[in-house]
Amino acid sequence: AAFDRPEDFWPRKWGEAYVGFAAGEKRSWLMERGLKFFPVVGWAERGGGNAVGHGNSVPRFHVTWGTGPGVLEPFVMRVREAQKRDQGSRTGRGRDRIAQSLP
């Protein structure tokens, strides 16, 4: 993103802060939970090539090992460990859906 207009001041600040968070604290947190990243520059879902087109406007610099199942596995494992530890004192309701969001 160019972020070269006066009205881009705060969006640029937000973008810089998020990239710093994602590359630091968020990445560390995910890796501590067993998520692994494949270090490759990829553009898996090519789009229109600009911010107003369809798809991605820039390449991604991260790919997880295992895609969907690989992303979920560390979290599913922790839920199962908690269920064993709590000996069934919690009830999982995995197929429930949120019908309404309250303010």
PDB file of C-alpha atoms in Angstrom:
ATOM      1  CA  ALA A   1       0.000   0.000   0.000  1.00  0.00           C
ATOM      2  CA  ALA A   2       1.289   3.443  -0.858  1.00  0.00           C
ATOM      3  CA  PHE A   3      -0.193   5.233   2.185  1.00  0.00           C
ATOM      4  CA  ASP A   4       0.877   8.527   0.637  1.00  0.00           C
ATOM      5  CA  ARG A   5      -2.260  10.657   1.112  1.00  0.00           C
ATOM      6  CA  PRO A   6      -2.893  12.838   4.178  1.00  0.00           C
ATOM      7  CA  GLU A   7      -5.929  10.711   5.108  1.00  0.00           C
ATOM      8  CA  ASP A   8      -3.682   7.627   5.173  1.00  0.00           C
ATOM      9  CA  PHE A   9      -1.872   8.744   8.344  1.00  0.00           C
ATOM     10  CA  TRP A  10      -3.901   6.599  10.787  1.00  0.00           C
ATOM     11  CA  PRO A  11      -4.389   3.622   8.451  1.00  0.00           C
ATOM     12  CA  ARG A  12      -0.608   3.540   7.999  1.00  0.00           C
ATOM     13  CA  LYS A  13      -0.063   3.696  11.777  1.00  0.00           C
ATOM     14  CA  TRP A  14      -2.560   0.845  12.235  1.00  0.00           C
ATOM     15  CA  GLY A  15      -0.841  -1.209   9.516  1.00  0.00           C
ATOM     16  CA  GLU A  16       2.600  -0.679  11.020  1.00  0.00           C
ATOM     17  CA  ALA A  17       1.353  -1.589  14.497  1.00  0.00           C
ATOM     18  CA  TYR A  18      -0.402  -4.729  13.237  1.00  0.00           C
ATOM     19  CA  VAL A  19       2.610  -5.951  11.260  1.00  0.00           C
ATOM     20  CA  GLY A  20       4.792  -5.417  14.332  1.00  0.00           C
ATOM     21  CA  PHE A  21       2.317  -7.357  16.484  1.00  0.00           C
ATOM     22  CA  ALA A  22       1.841 -10.146  13.928  1.00  0.00           C
ATOM     23  CA  ALA A  23       5.579 -10.619  13.356  1.00  0.00           C
ATOM     24  CA  GLY A  24       6.366 -10.498  17.069  1.00  0.00           C
ATOM     25  CA  GLU A  25       3.900 -11.338  19.823  1.00  0.00           C
ATOM     26  CA  LYS A  26       1.292 -13.091  17.649  1.00  0.00           C
ATOM     27  CA  ARG A  27       3.839 -15.253  15.806  1.00  0.00           C
ATOM     28  CA  SER A  28       5.555 -16.219  19.074  1.00  0.00           C
ATOM     29  CA  TRP A  29       2.201 -17.048  20.706  1.00  0.00           C
ATOM     30  CA  LEU A  30       1.177 -19.275  17.792  1.00  0.00           C
ATOM     31  CA  MET A  31       4.549 -21.022  17.651  1.00  0.00           C
ATOM     32  CA  GLU A  32       4.467 -21.678  21.416  1.00  0.00           C
ATOM     33  CA  ARG A  33       1.222 -23.556  20.760  1.00  0.00           C
ATOM     34  CA  GLY A  34       2.763 -25.761  18.089  1.00  0.00           C
ATOM     35  CA  LEU A  35       1.871 -23.894  14.905  1.00  0.00           C
ATOM     36  CA  LYS A  36       4.656 -24.110  12.352  1.00  0.00           C
ATOM     37  CA  PHE A  37       5.314 -21.859   9.378  1.00  0.00           C
ATOM     38  CA  PHE A  38       6.879 -22.747   6.046  1.00  0.00           C
ATOM     39  CA  PRO A  39       9.233 -19.868   5.139  1.00  0.00           C
ATOM     40  CA  VAL A  40       8.278 -19.120   1.559  1.00  0.00           C
ATOM     41  CA  VAL A  41       7.074 -16.088  -0.334  1.00  0.00           C
ATOM     42  CA  GLY A  42       3.879 -17.165  -2.029  1.00  0.00           C
ATOM     43  CA  TRP A  43       0.898 -15.696  -3.753  1.00  0.00           C
ATOM     44  CA  ALA A  44      -1.499 -18.557  -3.293  1.00  0.00           C
ATOM     45  CA  GLU A  45      -4.674 -16.682  -4.216  1.00  0.00           C
ATOM     46  CA  ARG A  46      -3.814 -14.243  -6.948  1.00  0.00           C
ATOM     47  CA  GLY A  47      -6.260 -11.440  -7.317  1.00  0.00           C
ATOM     48  CA  GLY A  48      -6.760  -8.353  -9.377  1.00  0.00           C
ATOM     49  CA  GLY A  49      -3.390  -6.966  -8.319  1.00  0.00           C
ATOM     50  CA  ASN A  50      -4.742  -3.872  -6.618  1.00  0.00           C
ATOM     51  CA  ALA A  51      -6.569  -3.010  -3.423  1.00  0.00           C
ATOM     52  CA  VAL A  52      -9.940  -2.553  -5.145  1.00  0.00           C
ATOM     53  CA  GLY A  53      -9.870  -5.746  -7.214  1.00  0.00           C
ATOM     54  CA  HIS A  54     -10.823  -9.277  -6.251  1.00  0.00           C
ATOM     55  CA  GLY A  55      -8.519 -11.515  -4.248  1.00  0.00           C
ATOM     56  CA  ASN A  56      -5.183 -10.604  -2.690  1.00  0.00           C
ATOM     57  CA  SER A  57      -3.464  -7.393  -3.701  1.00  0.00           C
ATOM     58  CA  VAL A  58      -0.047  -8.418  -2.324  1.00  0.00           C
ATOM     59  CA  PRO A  59       1.798 -11.724  -1.893  1.00  0.00           C
ATOM     60  CA  ARG A  60       1.683 -13.494   1.449  1.00  0.00           C
ATOM     61  CA  PHE A  61       4.874 -14.189   3.344  1.00  0.00           C
ATOM     62  CA  HIS A  62       3.590 -17.068   5.432  1.00  0.00           C
ATOM     63  CA  VAL A  63       2.250 -20.544   4.847  1.00  0.00           C
ATOM     64  CA  THR A  64       1.376 -22.876   7.703  1.00  0.00           C
ATOM     65  CA  TRP A  65       2.333 -26.533   7.759  1.00  0.00           C
ATOM     66  CA  GLY A  66      -0.819 -28.612   7.379  1.00  0.00           C
ATOM     67  CA  THR A  67      -3.150 -25.811   6.216  1.00  0.00           C
ATOM     68  CA  GLY A  68      -6.561 -26.122   7.962  1.00  0.00           C
ATOM     69  CA  PRO A  69      -5.917 -29.261  10.045  1.00  0.00           C
ATOM     70  CA  GLY A  70      -2.378 -28.096  10.837  1.00  0.00           C
ATOM     71  CA  VAL A  71      -3.675 -24.754  12.072  1.00  0.00           C
ATOM     72  CA  LEU A  72      -6.389 -26.300  14.253  1.00  0.00           C
ATOM     73  CA  GLU A  73      -4.442 -29.255  15.673  1.00  0.00           C
ATOM     74  CA  PRO A  74      -2.570 -27.401  18.474  1.00  0.00           C
ATOM     75  CA  PHE A  75      -5.833 -25.881  19.711  1.00  0.00           C
ATOM     76  CA  VAL A  76      -7.885 -29.083  19.419  1.00  0.00           C
ATOM     77  CA  MET A  77      -5.151 -30.920  21.342  1.00  0.00           C
ATOM     78  CA  ARG A  78      -5.393 -28.408  24.205  1.00  0.00           C
ATOM     79  CA  VAL A  79      -9.183 -28.704  24.354  1.00  0.00           C
ATOM     80  CA  ARG A  80      -8.914 -32.503  24.533  1.00  0.00           C
ATOM     81  CA  GLU A  81      -6.247 -32.274  27.261  1.00  0.00           C
ATOM     82  CA  ALA A  82      -8.508 -29.958  29.271  1.00  0.00           C
ATOM     83  CA  GLN A  83     -11.446 -32.337  28.857  1.00  0.00           C
ATOM     84  CA  LYS A  84      -9.363 -35.233  30.200  1.00  0.00           C
ATOM     85  CA  ARG A  85      -7.995 -33.138  33.049  1.00  0.00           C
ATOM     86  CA  ASP A  86     -11.436 -31.878  34.054  1.00  0.00           C
ATOM     87  CA  GLN A  87     -12.890 -35.404  33.754  1.00  0.00           C
ATOM     88  CA  GLY A  88     -15.957 -34.319  31.863  1.00  0.00           C
ATOM     89  CA  SER A  89     -16.886 -31.368  34.077  1.00  0.00           C
ATOM     90  CA  ARG A  90     -17.160 -29.236  30.925  1.00  0.00           C
ATOM     91  CA  THR A  91     -19.468 -29.882  28.039  1.00  0.00           C
ATOM     92  CA  GLY A  92     -18.315 -29.240  24.500  1.00  0.00           C
ATOM     93  CA  ARG A  93     -20.990 -27.977  22.144  1.00  0.00           C
ATOM     94  CA  GLY A  94     -19.062 -27.881  18.886  1.00  0.00           C
ATOM     95  CA  ARG A  95     -22.022 -27.775  16.542  1.00  0.00           C
ATOM     96  CA  ASP A  96     -23.833 -24.909  18.256  1.00  0.00           C
ATOM     97  CA  ARG A  97     -24.168 -21.677  16.324  1.00  0.00           C
ATOM     98  CA  ILE A  98     -24.552 -18.105  17.423  1.00  0.00           C
ATOM     99  CA  ALA A  99     -28.044 -16.933  16.544  1.00  0.00           C
ATOM    100  CA  GLN A 100     -27.734 -13.370  17.817  1.00  0.00           C
ATOM    101  CA  SER A 101     -24.951 -11.069  18.915  1.00  0.00           C
ATOM    102  CA  LEU A 102     -25.829  -8.817  21.832  1.00  0.00           C
ATOM    103  CA  PRO A 103     -24.331  -5.328  22.269  1.00  0.00           C
TER     104      PRO A 103
END
